[in-house]
C-alpha cells in the first residue's frame, strides 16, 4: 500500500494528514509548532507513522504547506495554504454539497477564499496584520477570563443579554476592553458572546470583500467553537458547514495534491518509456 502525506506547518500548530491510494483518510496528528518548525514537523510525522503502524518508506509523496513549508526540505513539493485549503475543503465537503466560500481562522490570521463551480480559487482576502479575530486572540481572551478555551462555546450559549461590544480592531486593546468589562462587573458569558460577535463581524467583512456565495465551509481550530460558529452564522445570515476534523483541512488538501502529483509523474514515466518502434531500424 502506498501512502501520501500532507504537512501543514502553521504559526501555532503542525498538522499532518496521511491518506491512501483511494484518497481515504488513514490518520492525522496535530502538535504545537513552537519555534522549531523543522524539528517538530519531523517528530510529529514520526509519531503519526508509529501510531498507524506503517513504514515511513511507504509514504511515497509528501507535500508541505503553511508558513513553515519551505523549512521542510524533504517534501517532494510545497504549495500555498490557500491552494491546499481549497483542495481539502472541496474534498471534505462532498457529502455536504457544493461549497463556494471557505472561512479559515488560524492561529495568527484569518482568511476567506472564494471558489468557482470547479472548486478553483478565484479570489481571497486575508487579515494577517493583527491577532484580533484569530485563534491566538481566543486563547488570550480565555486566559483573561480564567476559563479554558474549550469552554468558550458553551459559555456563549449561556449569555442572557445583548452581546457586549468589543470595538477595538487591535488585539491588545481588545484584551484591555475585556478586562475593563470584567471590572465593570459584566458576567463572563456576556463577554464571551461579545468576543465571538466581534470576530464574526471581522470575518463577514472579509467575506463581503470576496463576494458572498452559497455553500459556506468553515475550518481551522476555532471552527470547533460552536459559539463562534453561531455568531458567524447569525452575522452572515447563512448556514455554515463544519467538517469532522476542521483543523486538518489544509494538510488533507496537501495530501490529496500529493497523490495526484505522484500519479501524474508515474503516468509521464510510462509515456516516456513507450517505444512504438525501434529507431535503430530506420538508419
mmCIF file of C-alpha atoms in Angstrom:
data_model
loop_
_atom_site.group_PDB
_atom_site.id
_atom_site.type_symbol
_atom_site.label_atom_id
_atom_site.label_comp_id
_atom_site.label_asym_id
_atom_site.label_seq_id
_atom_site.Cartn_x
_atom_site.Cartn_y
_atom_site.Cartn_z
ATOM 1 C CA UNK A 1 0.000 0.000 0.000
ATOM 2 C CA UNK A 2 1.253 3.456 -0.900
ATOM 3 C CA UNK A 3 0.567 6.485 1.277
ATOM 4 C CA UNK A 4 0.678 10.246 0.795
ATOM 5 C CA UNK A 5 1.362 12.858 3.462
ATOM 6 C CA UNK A 6 0.268 16.461 3.717
ATOM 7 C CA UNK A 7 2.193 18.568 6.224
ATOM 8 C CA UNK A 8 0.724 21.925 7.256
ATOM 9 C CA UNK A 9 3.327 23.836 9.259
ATOM 10 C CA UNK A 10 1.380 26.706 10.772
ATOM 11 C CA UNK A 11 2.349 29.511 13.109
ATOM 12 C CA UNK A 12 0.933 27.795 16.187
ATOM 13 C CA UNK A 13 0.371 24.160 15.200
ATOM 14 C CA UNK A 14 1.668 21.446 12.904
ATOM 15 C CA UNK A 15 -0.999 19.319 11.248
ATOM 16 C CA UNK A 16 -0.083 16.150 9.355
ATOM 17 C CA UNK A 17 -2.537 14.016 7.395
ATOM 18 C CA UNK A 18 -1.866 10.694 5.688
ATOM 19 C CA UNK A 19 -4.146 9.249 3.000
ATOM 20 C CA UNK A 20 -4.004 6.079 0.915
ATOM 21 C CA UNK A 21 -4.215 5.474 -2.836
ATOM 22 C CA UNK A 22 -8.009 5.757 -2.707
ATOM 23 C CA UNK A 23 -7.673 9.235 -1.106
ATOM 24 C CA UNK A 24 -9.163 7.798 2.089
ATOM 25 C CA UNK A 25 -8.048 9.324 5.374
ATOM 26 C CA UNK A 26 -5.672 6.939 7.138
ATOM 27 C CA UNK A 27 -4.780 9.145 10.086
ATOM 28 C CA UNK A 28 -3.755 12.581 11.263
ATOM 29 C CA UNK A 29 -1.849 14.210 14.084
ATOM 30 C CA UNK A 30 -1.697 17.753 15.475
ATOM 31 C CA UNK A 31 1.062 19.217 17.636
ATOM 32 C CA UNK A 32 2.290 22.635 18.703
ATOM 33 C CA UNK A 33 4.815 24.200 16.344
ATOM 34 C CA UNK A 34 6.813 26.321 18.782
ATOM 35 C CA UNK A 35 9.908 27.996 17.322
ATOM 36 C CA UNK A 36 11.494 24.794 15.974
ATOM 37 C CA UNK A 37 9.229 24.165 12.969
ATOM 38 C CA UNK A 38 11.551 21.686 11.280
ATOM 39 C CA UNK A 39 12.227 19.604 14.390
ATOM 40 C CA UNK A 40 8.602 19.371 15.490
ATOM 41 C CA UNK A 41 7.331 18.618 11.984
ATOM 42 C CA UNK A 42 9.621 15.597 11.753
ATOM 43 C CA UNK A 43 8.745 14.483 15.268
ATOM 44 C CA UNK A 44 5.023 14.762 14.536
ATOM 45 C CA UNK A 45 5.405 12.746 11.327
ATOM 46 C CA UNK A 46 7.403 10.046 13.133
ATOM 47 C CA UNK A 47 4.799 9.850 15.891
ATOM 48 C CA UNK A 48 1.950 9.555 13.380
ATOM 49 C CA UNK A 49 3.693 6.817 11.395
ATOM 50 C CA UNK A 50 4.277 4.885 14.625
ATOM 51 C CA UNK A 51 0.654 5.358 15.696
ATOM 52 C CA UNK A 52 -0.573 3.997 12.364
ATOM 53 C CA UNK A 53 1.978 1.157 12.356
ATOM 54 C CA UNK A 54 3.044 1.855 8.794
ATOM 55 C CA UNK A 55 6.528 2.064 7.298
ATOM 56 C CA UNK A 56 7.792 5.569 6.649
ATOM 57 C CA UNK A 57 9.142 4.377 3.291
ATOM 58 C CA UNK A 58 5.572 3.571 2.240
ATOM 59 C CA UNK A 59 4.863 7.319 2.172
ATOM 60 C CA UNK A 60 5.781 7.832 -1.467
ATOM 61 C CA UNK A 61 4.965 11.527 -1.815
ATOM 62 C CA UNK A 62 4.904 14.386 0.679
ATOM 63 C CA UNK A 63 3.569 17.904 0.175
ATOM 64 C CA UNK A 64 4.324 20.712 2.628
ATOM 65 C CA UNK A 65 2.204 23.814 3.100
ATOM 66 C CA UNK A 66 1.717 26.604 5.636
ATOM 67 C CA UNK A 67 4.050 29.268 6.984
ATOM 68 C CA UNK A 68 6.941 26.871 7.526
ATOM 69 C CA UNK A 69 6.605 24.841 4.326
ATOM 70 C CA UNK A 70 9.963 25.943 2.909
ATOM 71 C CA UNK A 71 11.724 24.638 6.021
ATOM 72 C CA UNK A 72 10.597 21.057 5.380
ATOM 73 C CA UNK A 73 13.099 20.443 2.598
ATOM 74 C CA UNK A 74 12.420 16.701 2.426
ATOM 75 C CA UNK A 75 8.980 17.355 0.950
ATOM 76 C CA UNK A 76 8.543 16.397 -2.696
ATOM 77 C CA UNK A 77 6.548 19.568 -3.277
ATOM 78 C CA UNK A 78 5.349 22.673 -1.431
ATOM 79 C CA UNK A 79 2.214 24.719 -2.103
ATOM 80 C CA UNK A 80 0.479 27.733 -0.617
ATOM 81 C CA UNK A 81 -2.030 27.177 2.158
ATOM 82 C CA UNK A 82 -4.693 28.898 0.027
ATOM 83 C CA UNK A 83 -4.456 26.194 -2.646
ATOM 84 C CA UNK A 84 -4.197 23.338 -0.142
ATOM 85 C CA UNK A 85 -7.131 24.672 1.869
ATOM 86 C CA UNK A 86 -9.325 24.838 -1.227
ATOM 87 C CA UNK A 87 -8.453 21.288 -2.334
ATOM 88 C CA UNK A 88 -9.070 19.884 1.136
ATOM 89 C CA UNK A 89 -12.338 21.753 1.640
ATOM 90 C CA UNK A 90 -13.819 20.639 -1.679
ATOM 91 C CA UNK A 91 -12.938 17.011 -0.894
ATOM 92 C CA UNK A 92 -14.130 17.139 2.727
ATOM 93 C CA UNK A 93 -17.429 18.794 1.803
ATOM 94 C CA UNK A 94 -18.540 16.275 -0.850
ATOM 95 C CA UNK A 95 -21.172 14.839 1.481
ATOM 96 C CA UNK A 96 -22.377 18.351 2.293
ATOM 97 C CA UNK A 97 -22.655 19.505 -1.287
ATOM 98 C CA UNK A 98 -21.056 22.208 -3.362
ATOM 99 C CA UNK A 99 -19.089 24.856 -1.496
ATOM 100 C CA UNK A 100 -18.161 28.266 -2.861
ATOM 101 C CA UNK A 101 -16.833 30.104 0.203
ATOM 102 C CA UNK A 102 -14.203 28.946 2.700
ATOM 103 C CA UNK A 103 -13.679 30.670 6.038
ATOM 104 C CA UNK A 104 -10.413 29.759 7.727
ATOM 105 C CA UNK A 105 -9.363 31.052 11.130
ATOM 106 C CA UNK A 106 -5.846 30.080 12.087
ATOM 107 C CA UNK A 107 -3.557 30.829 14.974
ATOM 108 C CA UNK A 108 -2.355 34.197 13.692
ATOM 109 C CA UNK A 109 -4.501 35.078 10.701
ATOM 110 C CA UNK A 110 -7.955 34.669 9.239
ATOM 111 C CA UNK A 111 -8.839 34.308 5.582
ATOM 112 C CA UNK A 112 -11.801 33.862 3.256
ATOM 113 C CA UNK A 113 -11.450 32.019 -0.061
ATOM 114 C CA UNK A 114 -13.907 32.210 -2.956
ATOM 115 C CA UNK A 115 -14.234 29.249 -5.346
ATOM 116 C CA UNK A 116 -15.730 28.817 -8.805
ATOM 117 C CA UNK A 117 -18.013 25.967 -9.923
ATOM 118 C CA UNK A 118 -14.993 23.683 -10.460
ATOM 119 C CA UNK A 119 -13.550 24.341 -6.996
ATOM 120 C CA UNK A 120 -10.771 26.607 -8.249
ATOM 121 C CA UNK A 121 -9.681 29.638 -6.219
ATOM 122 C CA UNK A 122 -10.922 32.841 -7.854
ATOM 123 C CA UNK A 123 -10.330 35.300 -5.014
ATOM 124 C CA UNK A 124 -9.318 35.502 -1.379
ATOM 125 C CA UNK A 125 -8.972 38.037 1.411
ATOM 126 C CA UNK A 126 -6.760 37.762 4.464
ATOM 127 C CA UNK A 127 -6.305 39.523 7.768
ATOM 128 C CA UNK A 128 -2.764 38.887 8.987
ATOM 129 C CA UNK A 129 -1.901 42.311 10.381
ATOM 130 C CA UNK A 130 -3.331 41.828 13.852
ATOM 131 C CA UNK A 131 -4.145 38.864 16.072
ATOM 132 C CA UNK A 132 -7.676 40.142 16.751
ATOM 133 C CA UNK A 133 -10.069 37.650 15.188
ATOM 134 C CA UNK A 134 -7.647 34.712 15.309
ATOM 135 C CA UNK A 135 -7.134 31.601 17.375
ATOM 136 C CA UNK A 136 -4.449 33.352 19.416
ATOM 137 C CA UNK A 137 -6.953 36.062 20.317
ATOM 138 C CA UNK A 138 -9.445 33.460 21.544
ATOM 139 C CA UNK A 139 -6.699 31.863 23.640
ATOM 140 C CA UNK A 140 -5.823 35.244 25.161
ATOM 141 C CA UNK A 141 -9.478 36.029 25.890
ATOM 142 C CA UNK A 142 -9.971 32.692 27.632
ATOM 143 C CA UNK A 143 -6.864 33.296 29.717
ATOM 144 C CA UNK A 144 -8.058 36.774 30.766
ATOM 145 C CA UNK A 145 -11.460 35.331 31.672
ATOM 146 C CA UNK A 146 -9.739 32.496 33.568
ATOM 147 C CA UNK A 147 -11.551 29.744 31.679
ATOM 148 C CA UNK A 148 -10.381 27.067 29.274
ATOM 149 C CA UNK A 149 -10.552 27.911 25.565
ATOM 150 C CA UNK A 150 -12.699 24.786 25.104
ATOM 151 C CA UNK A 151 -15.303 26.361 27.428
ATOM 152 C CA UNK A 152 -15.901 29.404 25.211
ATOM 153 C CA UNK A 153 -18.534 27.739 23.032
ATOM 154 C CA UNK A 154 -20.644 26.522 25.930
ATOM 155 C CA UNK A 155 -20.364 29.871 27.766
ATOM 156 C CA UNK A 156 -21.584 31.673 24.631
ATOM 157 C CA UNK A 157 -24.965 29.955 24.802
ATOM 158 C CA UNK A 158 -25.367 30.831 28.466
ATOM 159 C CA UNK A 159 -25.305 34.556 27.728
ATOM 160 C CA UNK A 160 -28.635 36.120 28.710
ATOM 161 C CA UNK A 161 -28.268 39.666 27.432
ATOM 162 C CA UNK A 162 -27.329 41.533 24.282
ATOM 163 C CA UNK A 163 -23.756 40.622 23.224
ATOM 164 C CA UNK A 164 -21.344 43.158 24.665
ATOM 165 C CA UNK A 165 -19.457 45.290 22.153
ATOM 166 C CA UNK A 166 -15.725 44.681 21.697
ATOM 167 C CA UNK A 167 -14.887 47.527 19.342
ATOM 168 C CA UNK A 168 -11.091 47.529 19.166
ATOM 169 C CA UNK A 169 -9.571 46.112 15.986
ATOM 170 C CA UNK A 170 -6.255 45.685 17.820
ATOM 171 C CA UNK A 171 -5.884 42.503 19.870
ATOM 172 C CA UNK A 172 -4.035 44.300 22.675
ATOM 173 C CA UNK A 173 -6.705 46.987 23.014
ATOM 174 C CA UNK A 174 -9.463 44.375 22.706
ATOM 175 C CA UNK A 175 -7.962 42.486 25.633
ATOM 176 C CA UNK A 176 -7.935 45.745 27.599
ATOM 177 C CA UNK A 177 -11.638 46.172 26.775
ATOM 178 C CA UNK A 178 -12.350 42.698 28.116
ATOM 179 C CA UNK A 179 -10.515 43.443 31.355
ATOM 180 C CA UNK A 180 -12.488 46.691 31.612
ATOM 181 C CA UNK A 181 -15.783 44.838 31.152
ATOM 182 C CA UNK A 182 -14.830 42.442 33.929
ATOM 183 C CA UNK A 183 -14.003 45.430 36.105
ATOM 184 C CA UNK A 184 -17.478 46.822 35.424
ATOM 185 C CA UNK A 185 -18.963 43.586 36.752
ATOM 186 C CA UNK A 186 -20.230 42.169 33.450
ATOM 187 C CA UNK A 187 -20.587 38.400 33.557
ATOM 188 C CA UNK A 188 -18.202 36.112 31.716
ATOM 189 C CA UNK A 189 -20.897 34.643 29.447
ATOM 190 C CA UNK A 190 -21.907 38.033 28.030
ATOM 191 C CA UNK A 191 -18.257 38.948 27.462
ATOM 192 C CA UNK A 192 -17.599 35.649 25.659
ATOM 193 C CA UNK A 193 -20.623 36.252 23.450
ATOM 194 C CA UNK A 194 -19.317 39.743 22.692
ATOM 195 C CA UNK A 195 -15.894 38.363 21.764
ATOM 196 C CA UNK A 196 -17.455 35.875 19.345
ATOM 197 C CA UNK A 197 -19.571 38.537 17.671
ATOM 198 C CA UNK A 198 -16.588 40.883 17.353
ATOM 199 C CA UNK A 199 -14.711 38.134 15.481
ATOM 200 C CA UNK A 200 -17.798 37.297 13.414
ATOM 201 C CA UNK A 201 -18.128 40.914 12.259
ATOM 202 C CA UNK A 202 -14.492 40.928 11.085
ATOM 203 C CA UNK A 203 -14.982 37.648 9.231
ATOM 204 C CA UNK A 204 -18.133 38.888 7.499
ATOM 205 C CA UNK A 205 -16.206 41.950 6.279
ATOM 206 C CA UNK A 206 -13.673 39.602 4.663
ATOM 207 C CA UNK A 207 -16.483 37.531 3.128
ATOM 208 C CA UNK A 208 -18.019 40.646 1.595
ATOM 209 C CA UNK A 209 -14.650 41.618 0.116
ATOM 210 C CA UNK A 210 -14.501 38.414 -1.940
ATOM 211 C CA UNK A 211 -18.250 38.189 -2.564
ATOM 212 C CA UNK A 212 -20.875 36.276 -0.616
ATOM 213 C CA UNK A 213 -21.716 32.900 -2.199
ATOM 214 C CA UNK A 214 -23.879 29.992 -1.083
ATOM 215 C CA UNK A 215 -22.130 26.923 0.296
ATOM 216 C CA UNK A 216 -20.004 28.209 3.197
ATOM 217 C CA UNK A 217 -17.318 25.989 4.738
ATOM 218 C CA UNK A 218 -15.518 26.871 7.993
ATOM 219 C CA UNK A 219 -12.215 25.300 9.053
ATOM 220 C CA UNK A 220 -9.326 25.852 11.431
ATOM 221 C CA UNK A 221 -9.232 25.140 15.150
ATOM 222 C CA UNK A 222 -11.769 27.872 16.076
ATOM 223 C CA UNK A 223 -14.377 26.064 13.939
ATOM 224 C CA UNK A 224 -14.673 23.665 16.896
ATOM 225 C CA UNK A 225 -16.091 26.576 18.916
ATOM 226 C CA UNK A 226 -19.867 26.258 18.474
ATOM 227 C CA UNK A 227 -20.451 29.706 19.947
ATOM 228 C CA UNK A 228 -18.234 31.321 17.332
ATOM 229 C CA UNK A 229 -19.945 29.309 14.584
ATOM 230 C CA UNK A 230 -23.309 30.546 15.865
ATOM 231 C CA UNK A 231 -22.143 34.174 15.833
ATOM 232 C CA UNK A 232 -20.756 33.941 12.282
ATOM 233 C CA UNK A 233 -23.924 32.247 11.006
ATOM 234 C CA UNK A 234 -26.062 34.984 12.562
ATOM 235 C CA UNK A 235 -23.909 37.811 11.183
ATOM 236 C CA UNK A 236 -23.616 36.208 7.746
ATOM 237 C CA UNK A 237 -27.216 35.031 7.551
ATOM 238 C CA UNK A 238 -26.170 31.656 6.137
ATOM 239 C CA UNK A 239 -25.751 28.104 7.402
ATOM 240 C CA UNK A 240 -22.128 27.029 7.688
ATOM 241 C CA UNK A 241 -20.713 23.533 7.092
ATOM 242 C CA UNK A 242 -18.153 22.341 9.651
ATOM 243 C CA UNK A 243 -16.079 19.262 8.678
ATOM 244 C CA UNK A 244 -15.426 16.406 11.091
ATOM 245 C CA UNK A 245 -11.796 17.471 11.532
ATOM 246 C CA UNK A 246 -11.685 21.220 10.830
ATOM 247 C CA UNK A 247 -8.053 21.608 11.871
ATOM 248 C CA UNK A 248 -6.660 19.348 9.144
ATOM 249 C CA UNK A 249 -8.447 20.617 6.022
ATOM 250 C CA UNK A 250 -5.263 22.201 4.662
ATOM 251 C CA UNK A 251 -2.982 19.232 5.381
ATOM 252 C CA UNK A 252 -5.653 16.946 3.905
ATOM 253 C CA UNK A 253 -5.670 19.052 0.745
ATOM 254 C CA UNK A 254 -1.876 18.873 0.563
ATOM 255 C CA UNK A 255 -2.007 15.076 0.845
ATOM 256 C CA UNK A 256 -4.595 14.866 -1.958
ATOM 257 C CA UNK A 257 -2.403 17.027 -4.184
ATOM 258 C CA UNK A 258 0.494 14.715 -3.354
ATOM 259 C CA UNK A 259 -1.465 11.685 -4.540
ATOM 260 C CA UNK A 260 -2.436 13.499 -7.745
ATOM 261 C CA UNK A 261 1.153 14.631 -8.395
ATOM 262 C CA UNK A 262 2.502 11.128 -7.813
ATOM 263 C CA UNK A 263 0.048 9.594 -10.275
ATOM 264 C CA UNK A 264 0.765 12.303 -12.855
ATOM 265 C CA UNK A 265 4.524 11.758 -12.612
ATOM 266 C CA UNK A 266 4.105 7.984 -12.808
ATOM 267 C CA UNK A 267 1.962 8.382 -15.924
ATOM 268 C CA UNK A 268 4.601 10.588 -17.551
ATOM 269 C CA UNK A 269 7.282 7.975 -16.883
ATOM 270 C CA UNK A 270 5.137 5.316 -18.570
ATOM 271 C CA UNK A 271 4.578 7.555 -21.607
ATOM 272 C CA UNK A 272 8.284 8.373 -21.878
ATOM 273 C CA UNK A 273 9.157 4.671 -21.764
ATOM 274 C CA UNK A 274 6.770 3.754 -24.575
ATOM 275 C CA UNK A 275 8.762 2.753 -27.656
ATOM 276 C CA UNK A 276 6.384 2.056 -30.549
ATOM 277 C CA UNK A 277 9.215 1.319 -32.982
ATOM 278 C CA UNK A 278 12.918 0.613 -32.953
ATOM 279 C CA UNK A 279 14.609 3.798 -34.124
ATOM 280 C CA UNK A 280 17.798 1.889 -34.982
ATOM 281 C CA UNK A 281 15.986 0.049 -37.795
ATOM 282 C CA UNK A 282 15.447 3.329 -39.615
ATOM 283 C CA UNK A 283 19.164 4.036 -40.061
#
